[in-house]
């Protein structure tokens, strides 16, 4: 009697075990599948987070995230560097903490400028970010270094001012003398001639300024050089010959000292001649009557060195670091009266550097000035 019961119960237990095993297997499969899909879904998002982190870490823009109390939650290396923060435990100074609190409170973005040193200026934009509830609100700050931009803006402002001044002065003189010519009677020959000479001089000055500006802009926009094997000695002779008449008129002695044979360089003849014309023109322009201007050529085996030396008024030490800047002129009694736009030496420097060379200047007030141009020899110069 008991056997069938045992059999039935065995069948029941067996079925229950099988059912349980099937249930466990199904649950396991579901768990495994969901784990697998989670992994599959998680993998790209982890990858994306890593990519995003790498991007933020290398961004040339400072970024930092704070809570509403100004505690830094995260910051990228650029922000740490700009604000001198320790990335392991970054802390904002009082001023920035109160800016963050203000932004979190008002829910309004704010732009703030920080002058860290005489030449370091930062711009900081703080923006509120909504959290799930107000205590979780965060503030994102973007930090940019605007020192360079400010410098550039100031440079262009003063450049435009100088250009306008340099254009308006001759234009005003021309306008005045044109009016004078119109009013002159035919008998007033002297006055008429004077106005005509002035107009001619001012037109020459305007033309010089415009062509220098054009040349500088061409050089800066990367117009290619026409490099060819060049005998710098010949180029210097041509430049000296071009200035001889003006020098003689002022009683200035122009001379060249050069070894009989000099190695050749690769240069754009036309451009490099402009270098020596500008240096010689300055020497003749700024030196008083009876001065001496020497051009000395030599080689050190790697470069050709050309010195243009005069015994003129010299350049004050405080002006020396600036004379190659665009439109910089020395405000000195002895040189202010001399016509010029302050572009000649910027052109010289640009051309020399385009040839892979260097220019230096030495000067003593009352004793004279020497410009030293170093140009690489043919094998070493850029092709
Ligand atoms: P500029 O058109 O005024 O001559 P440059 O750029 O050629 O412009 O020169 C810049 C300034 O450097 C000049 O205004 C002048 O004061 C000074 N300078 C250049 N060369 C000499 C020199 N040989 N002797 C004295 N001062 C010089």
XYZ file of C-alpha atoms and ligand atoms in Angstrom, residues 282-283 285-286 310 313-315 323 328-330 335 340-346 369 371, ligand 1:
49
model
C 68.113 105.642 -40.272
C 71.830 106.186 -39.703
C 68.583 110.434 -41.000
C 69.393 110.517 -37.281
C 77.192 105.236 -36.749
C 72.993 110.560 -31.150
C 72.461 106.990 -29.901
C 69.285 105.485 -28.449
C 62.648 100.066 -31.177
C 57.655 102.913 -31.906
C 59.577 106.170 -32.086
C 62.046 107.570 -29.591
C 65.362 112.517 -33.048
C 59.574 108.761 -39.729
C 56.729 106.373 -39.033
C 58.371 103.904 -36.654
C 57.877 101.038 -39.118
C 61.384 100.809 -40.637
C 62.936 98.617 -37.950
C 59.895 96.312 -37.625
C 74.488 103.016 -32.591
C 72.938 97.283 -35.692
P 61.435 105.660 -38.003
O 60.547 105.709 -39.185
O 60.939 106.479 -36.854
O 62.861 105.938 -38.318
P 62.300 103.007 -37.265
O 61.475 101.826 -36.922
O 63.218 102.889 -38.415
O 61.278 104.179 -37.458
O 63.128 103.409 -35.985
C 62.536 103.449 -34.703
C 63.206 104.480 -33.826
O 64.534 104.048 -33.491
C 63.392 105.818 -34.497
O 62.257 106.620 -34.313
C 64.631 106.376 -33.830
O 64.253 107.090 -32.683
C 65.412 105.165 -33.391
N 66.577 104.908 -34.288
C 66.662 103.990 -35.283
N 67.887 103.996 -35.843
C 68.604 104.927 -35.181
C 69.947 105.408 -35.286
N 70.813 104.919 -36.185
N 70.339 106.372 -34.430
C 69.500 106.874 -33.500
N 68.207 106.467 -33.352
C 67.765 105.508 -34.171
